[in-house]
Amino acid sequence: MRYGAQLIIPVLLLATFPAAAADMTGLAECTTKVFTEINRTQKWSGKAPTGCPARVAVEKRSGGIFVIAWGVRPTDGGWVRTAFSAGMGYAEVADKKELARANRDIMARAGRIGRCLDSIMSVNDPLECRDQATRSYLAGEETGTEDKRLIWLDDNGRHTVAEYSYGTTTATPTPPADLFGGQSLPPGMIIDLHLLRGR
């Protein structure tokens, strides 16, 4: 099993979402640029790469690095958040050839996940993917609903997970918390990839 493969609970709730599958490729490209930056500099700058309009976070885990890219845009009566998370082992990040191969894998998987999202939204068919959908109801100072869908490839391959959420609250949505689970990597912290790759 490749690094970062995970099992997520099957579908909890089906919902219809506005189209945004095209965002997956752009978000995935943001993650590959961050992996490339870490390979080149042995650290993360803390900034989104050039040409990447998304927000980015990086996590350090026992077996490798996770990069999460997401964007939020306002809509009539609410907001839409699209996110993409990818994992890469330390050995992959450290070696230029392995890095290039892993980046191609991430882009290919993002394209497949995007097609699954298109299909889910048009005919409620996840194709080769698995998905989990939930709806939350908020009451109090902020009222409204939030619909969230996680989508991933059902092949025990590399961790690549998309999130597509939309809500009717007036508050700015929080970062995609379900895609986080490790230690946040502070900007400028040196990562000794050659030491970590042997673990």
Tab-separated table of C-alpha atoms in Angstrom:
chain	number	residue	atom	x	y	z
A	1	MET	CA	0.000	0.000	0.000
A	2	ARG	CA	1.388	3.407	-0.904
A	3	TYR	CA	1.868	6.080	1.726
A	4	GLY	CA	-1.200	7.809	3.009
A	5	ALA	CA	-3.840	5.364	1.752
A	6	GLN	CA	-6.822	5.464	4.042
A	7	LEU	CA	-10.293	4.075	4.493
A	8	ILE	CA	-13.141	6.524	5.001
A	9	ILE	CA	-16.717	5.715	6.014
A	10	PRO	CA	-19.096	5.227	3.040
A	11	VAL	CA	-21.730	7.717	2.001
A	12	LEU	CA	-23.762	9.136	4.891
A	13	LEU	CA	-26.021	11.489	2.971
A	14	LEU	CA	-26.552	12.220	-0.697
A	15	ALA	CA	-26.873	15.816	-1.877
A	16	THR	CA	-26.724	17.837	-5.072
A	17	PHE	CA	-23.876	20.352	-5.400
A	18	PRO	CA	-23.210	23.170	-7.854
A	19	ALA	CA	-20.504	22.337	-10.405
A	20	ALA	CA	-16.893	22.958	-9.314
A	21	ALA	CA	-14.987	19.816	-10.314
A	22	ALA	CA	-12.725	21.888	-12.565
A	23	ASP	CA	-11.180	23.344	-9.397
A	24	MET	CA	-9.562	19.990	-8.542
A	25	THR	CA	-6.769	20.225	-11.117
A	26	GLY	CA	-5.828	23.757	-10.069
A	27	LEU	CA	-5.782	22.854	-6.385
A	28	ALA	CA	-3.756	19.706	-7.082
A	29	GLU	CA	-1.211	21.770	-9.000
A	30	CYS	CA	-0.849	24.001	-5.935
A	31	THR	CA	0.002	20.943	-3.812
A	32	THR	CA	2.607	19.662	-6.292
A	33	LYS	CA	4.286	23.074	-6.358
A	34	VAL	CA	4.585	22.975	-2.566
A	35	PHE	CA	6.139	19.493	-2.655
A	36	THR	CA	8.601	20.761	-5.264
A	37	GLU	CA	9.435	23.796	-3.119
A	38	ILE	CA	10.166	21.547	-0.120
A	39	ASN	CA	12.391	19.338	-2.286
A	40	ARG	CA	14.348	22.369	-3.475
A	41	THR	CA	14.666	24.332	-0.211
A	42	GLN	CA	14.146	21.674	2.529
A	43	LYS	CA	11.408	23.883	4.017
A	44	TRP	CA	8.048	25.487	3.285
A	45	SER	CA	7.869	29.249	2.832
A	46	GLY	CA	4.426	29.504	4.404
A	47	LYS	CA	3.070	31.165	1.271
A	48	ALA	CA	0.996	29.813	-1.569
A	49	PRO	CA	3.185	29.134	-4.638
A	50	THR	CA	3.294	31.605	-7.509
A	51	GLY	CA	0.202	31.263	-9.662
A	52	CYS	CA	-1.740	29.471	-6.940
A	53	PRO	CA	-4.809	31.475	-5.829
A	54	ALA	CA	-5.679	28.987	-3.076
A	55	ARG	CA	-4.845	28.983	0.613
A	56	VAL	CA	-2.327	26.298	1.562
A	57	ALA	CA	-1.398	24.377	4.718
A	58	VAL	CA	1.341	21.776	5.187
A	59	GLU	CA	1.473	18.957	7.702
A	60	LYS	CA	4.344	16.752	8.792
A	61	ARG	CA	3.383	13.199	9.647
A	62	SER	CA	5.366	10.139	10.669
A	63	GLY	CA	5.658	8.782	7.129
A	64	GLY	CA	5.646	11.914	5.037
A	65	ILE	CA	4.151	15.285	4.218
A	66	PHE	CA	0.562	16.282	3.512
A	67	VAL	CA	-0.340	19.442	1.598
A	68	ILE	CA	-3.848	20.875	1.625
A	69	ALA	CA	-4.995	23.594	-0.794
A	70	TRP	CA	-8.424	25.201	-0.639
A	71	GLY	CA	-10.421	28.135	-1.841
A	72	VAL	CA	-13.649	29.797	-0.763
A	73	ARG	CA	-15.902	31.883	-2.955
A	74	PRO	CA	-19.144	33.692	-2.126
A	75	THR	CA	-22.400	32.667	-3.765
A	76	ASP	CA	-25.936	33.974	-3.617
A	77	GLY	CA	-26.996	33.282	-0.053
A	78	GLY	CA	-23.785	31.665	1.135
A	79	TRP	CA	-20.395	30.296	0.121
A	80	VAL	CA	-18.656	27.361	-1.589
A	81	ARG	CA	-15.388	25.811	-0.401
A	82	THR	CA	-13.334	23.455	-2.571
A	83	ALA	CA	-10.300	21.657	-1.147
A	84	PHE	CA	-7.746	19.070	-2.229
A	85	SER	CA	-5.326	17.160	-0.001
A	86	ALA	CA	-2.355	15.052	-1.157
A	87	GLY	CA	0.269	13.029	0.692
A	88	MET	CA	3.814	12.153	-0.271
A	89	GLY	CA	6.433	10.059	1.550
A	90	TYR	CA	9.716	11.653	2.653
A	91	ALA	CA	11.711	9.516	0.218
A	92	GLU	CA	9.545	10.753	-2.650
A	93	VAL	CA	9.946	14.395	-1.671
A	94	ALA	CA	13.726	13.992	-1.270
A	95	ASP	CA	14.451	12.420	-4.679
A	96	LYS	CA	13.843	14.526	-7.805
A	97	LYS	CA	12.847	11.575	-9.997
A	98	GLU	CA	10.534	10.144	-7.349
A	99	LEU	CA	9.112	13.619	-6.759
A	100	ALA	CA	8.329	14.079	-10.457
A	101	ARG	CA	6.665	10.659	-10.569
A	102	ALA	CA	4.633	11.378	-7.428
A	103	ASN	CA	3.564	14.806	-8.727
A	104	ARG	CA	2.317	13.195	-11.952
A	105	ASP	CA	0.418	10.648	-9.865
A	106	ILE	CA	-1.221	13.410	-7.814
A	107	MET	CA	-2.303	15.289	-10.948
A	108	ALA	CA	-3.690	12.126	-12.548
A	109	ARG	CA	-5.615	11.208	-9.408
A	110	ALA	CA	-6.998	14.749	-9.112
A	111	GLY	CA	-8.324	14.492	-12.659
A	112	ARG	CA	-10.033	11.194	-11.863
A	113	ILE	CA	-11.523	12.595	-8.656
A	114	GLY	CA	-12.749	15.639	-10.596
A	115	ARG	CA	-14.558	13.353	-13.047
A	116	CYS	CA	-16.146	11.540	-10.110
A	117	LEU	CA	-17.313	14.869	-8.671
A	118	ASP	CA	-18.796	15.872	-12.031
A	119	SER	CA	-20.675	12.577	-12.173
A	120	ILE	CA	-21.890	12.811	-8.579
A	121	MET	CA	-23.272	16.283	-9.185
A	122	SER	CA	-24.915	15.461	-12.498
A	123	VAL	CA	-26.288	11.930	-12.003
A	124	ASN	CA	-25.357	11.029	-8.392
A	125	ASP	CA	-22.923	8.335	-9.570
A	126	PRO	CA	-19.454	8.348	-7.920
A	127	LEU	CA	-17.957	6.216	-10.724
A	128	GLU	CA	-14.655	4.737	-9.445
A	129	CYS	CA	-14.631	6.901	-6.305
A	130	ARG	CA	-16.019	6.606	-2.825
A	131	ASP	CA	-17.679	9.544	-1.148
A	132	GLN	CA	-19.032	10.666	2.184
A	133	ALA	CA	-21.603	13.426	2.469
A	134	THR	CA	-22.916	15.159	5.582
A	135	ARG	CA	-25.223	18.058	6.369
A	136	SER	CA	-24.858	20.232	9.465
A	137	TYR	CA	-27.473	22.587	10.886
A	138	LEU	CA	-26.287	25.658	12.778
A	139	ALA	CA	-28.354	27.601	15.283
A	140	GLY	CA	-27.556	30.502	17.581
A	141	GLU	CA	-25.579	33.553	16.509
A	142	GLU	CA	-25.050	31.940	13.101
A	143	THR	CA	-27.886	30.004	11.520
A	144	GLY	CA	-28.018	27.983	8.339
A	145	THR	CA	-26.809	24.720	6.873
A	146	GLU	CA	-23.503	23.338	5.636
A	147	ASP	CA	-23.302	20.475	3.153
A	148	LYS	CA	-19.943	18.740	2.875
A	149	ARG	CA	-18.774	15.950	0.594
A	150	LEU	CA	-15.441	14.109	0.723
A	151	ILE	CA	-14.393	12.196	-2.400
A	152	TRP	CA	-11.486	9.782	-2.845
A	153	LEU	CA	-10.405	6.958	-5.152
A	154	ASP	CA	-11.320	3.502	-3.915
A	155	ASP	CA	-8.017	1.838	-4.843
A	156	ASN	CA	-5.829	1.920	-1.706
A	157	GLY	CA	-3.451	4.248	-3.535
A	158	ARG	CA	-1.852	7.542	-2.603
A	159	HIS	CA	-3.747	9.835	-0.247
A	160	THR	CA	-5.615	12.248	-2.507
A	161	VAL	CA	-8.912	13.509	-1.102
A	162	ALA	CA	-11.195	16.257	-2.347
A	163	GLU	CA	-13.721	18.170	-0.303
A	164	TYR	CA	-16.612	20.107	-1.778
A	165	SER	CA	-18.733	22.091	0.666
A	166	TYR	CA	-21.290	24.838	0.543
A	167	GLY	CA	-23.234	26.653	3.200
A	168	THR	CA	-25.898	29.252	3.798
A	169	THR	CA	-24.321	30.879	6.862
A	170	THR	CA	-22.998	34.434	6.711
A	171	ALA	CA	-19.801	33.514	8.588
A	172	THR	CA	-16.625	32.740	6.674
A	173	PRO	CA	-16.231	28.949	6.614
A	174	THR	CA	-13.414	27.398	8.600
A	175	PRO	CA	-10.538	25.569	6.870
A	176	PRO	CA	-11.337	22.004	5.736
A	177	ALA	CA	-10.707	20.419	9.149
A	178	ASP	CA	-11.518	16.865	8.028
A	179	LEU	CA	-8.450	16.919	5.771
A	180	PHE	CA	-6.127	17.727	8.684
A	181	GLY	CA	-4.781	15.202	11.152
A	182	GLY	CA	-1.070	15.724	11.681
A	183	GLN	CA	1.412	18.272	12.996
A	184	SER	CA	1.257	21.638	11.255
A	185	LEU	CA	4.548	22.492	9.563
A	186	PRO	CA	5.554	26.064	10.509
A	187	PRO	CA	6.915	28.272	7.708
A	188	GLY	CA	10.716	28.253	7.499
A	189	MET	CA	11.202	25.079	9.570
A	190	ILE	CA	14.010	22.993	8.077
A	191	ILE	CA	13.006	19.445	7.090
A	192	ASP	CA	15.941	17.016	6.883
A	193	LEU	CA	14.451	14.906	4.095
A	194	HIS	CA	17.520	12.673	3.776
A	195	LEU	CA	17.335	11.784	7.459
A	196	LEU	CA	13.559	11.271	7.458
A	197	ARG	CA	13.508	9.206	4.257
A	198	GLY	CA	15.215	6.313	6.057
A	199	ARG	CA	12.535	6.019	8.702
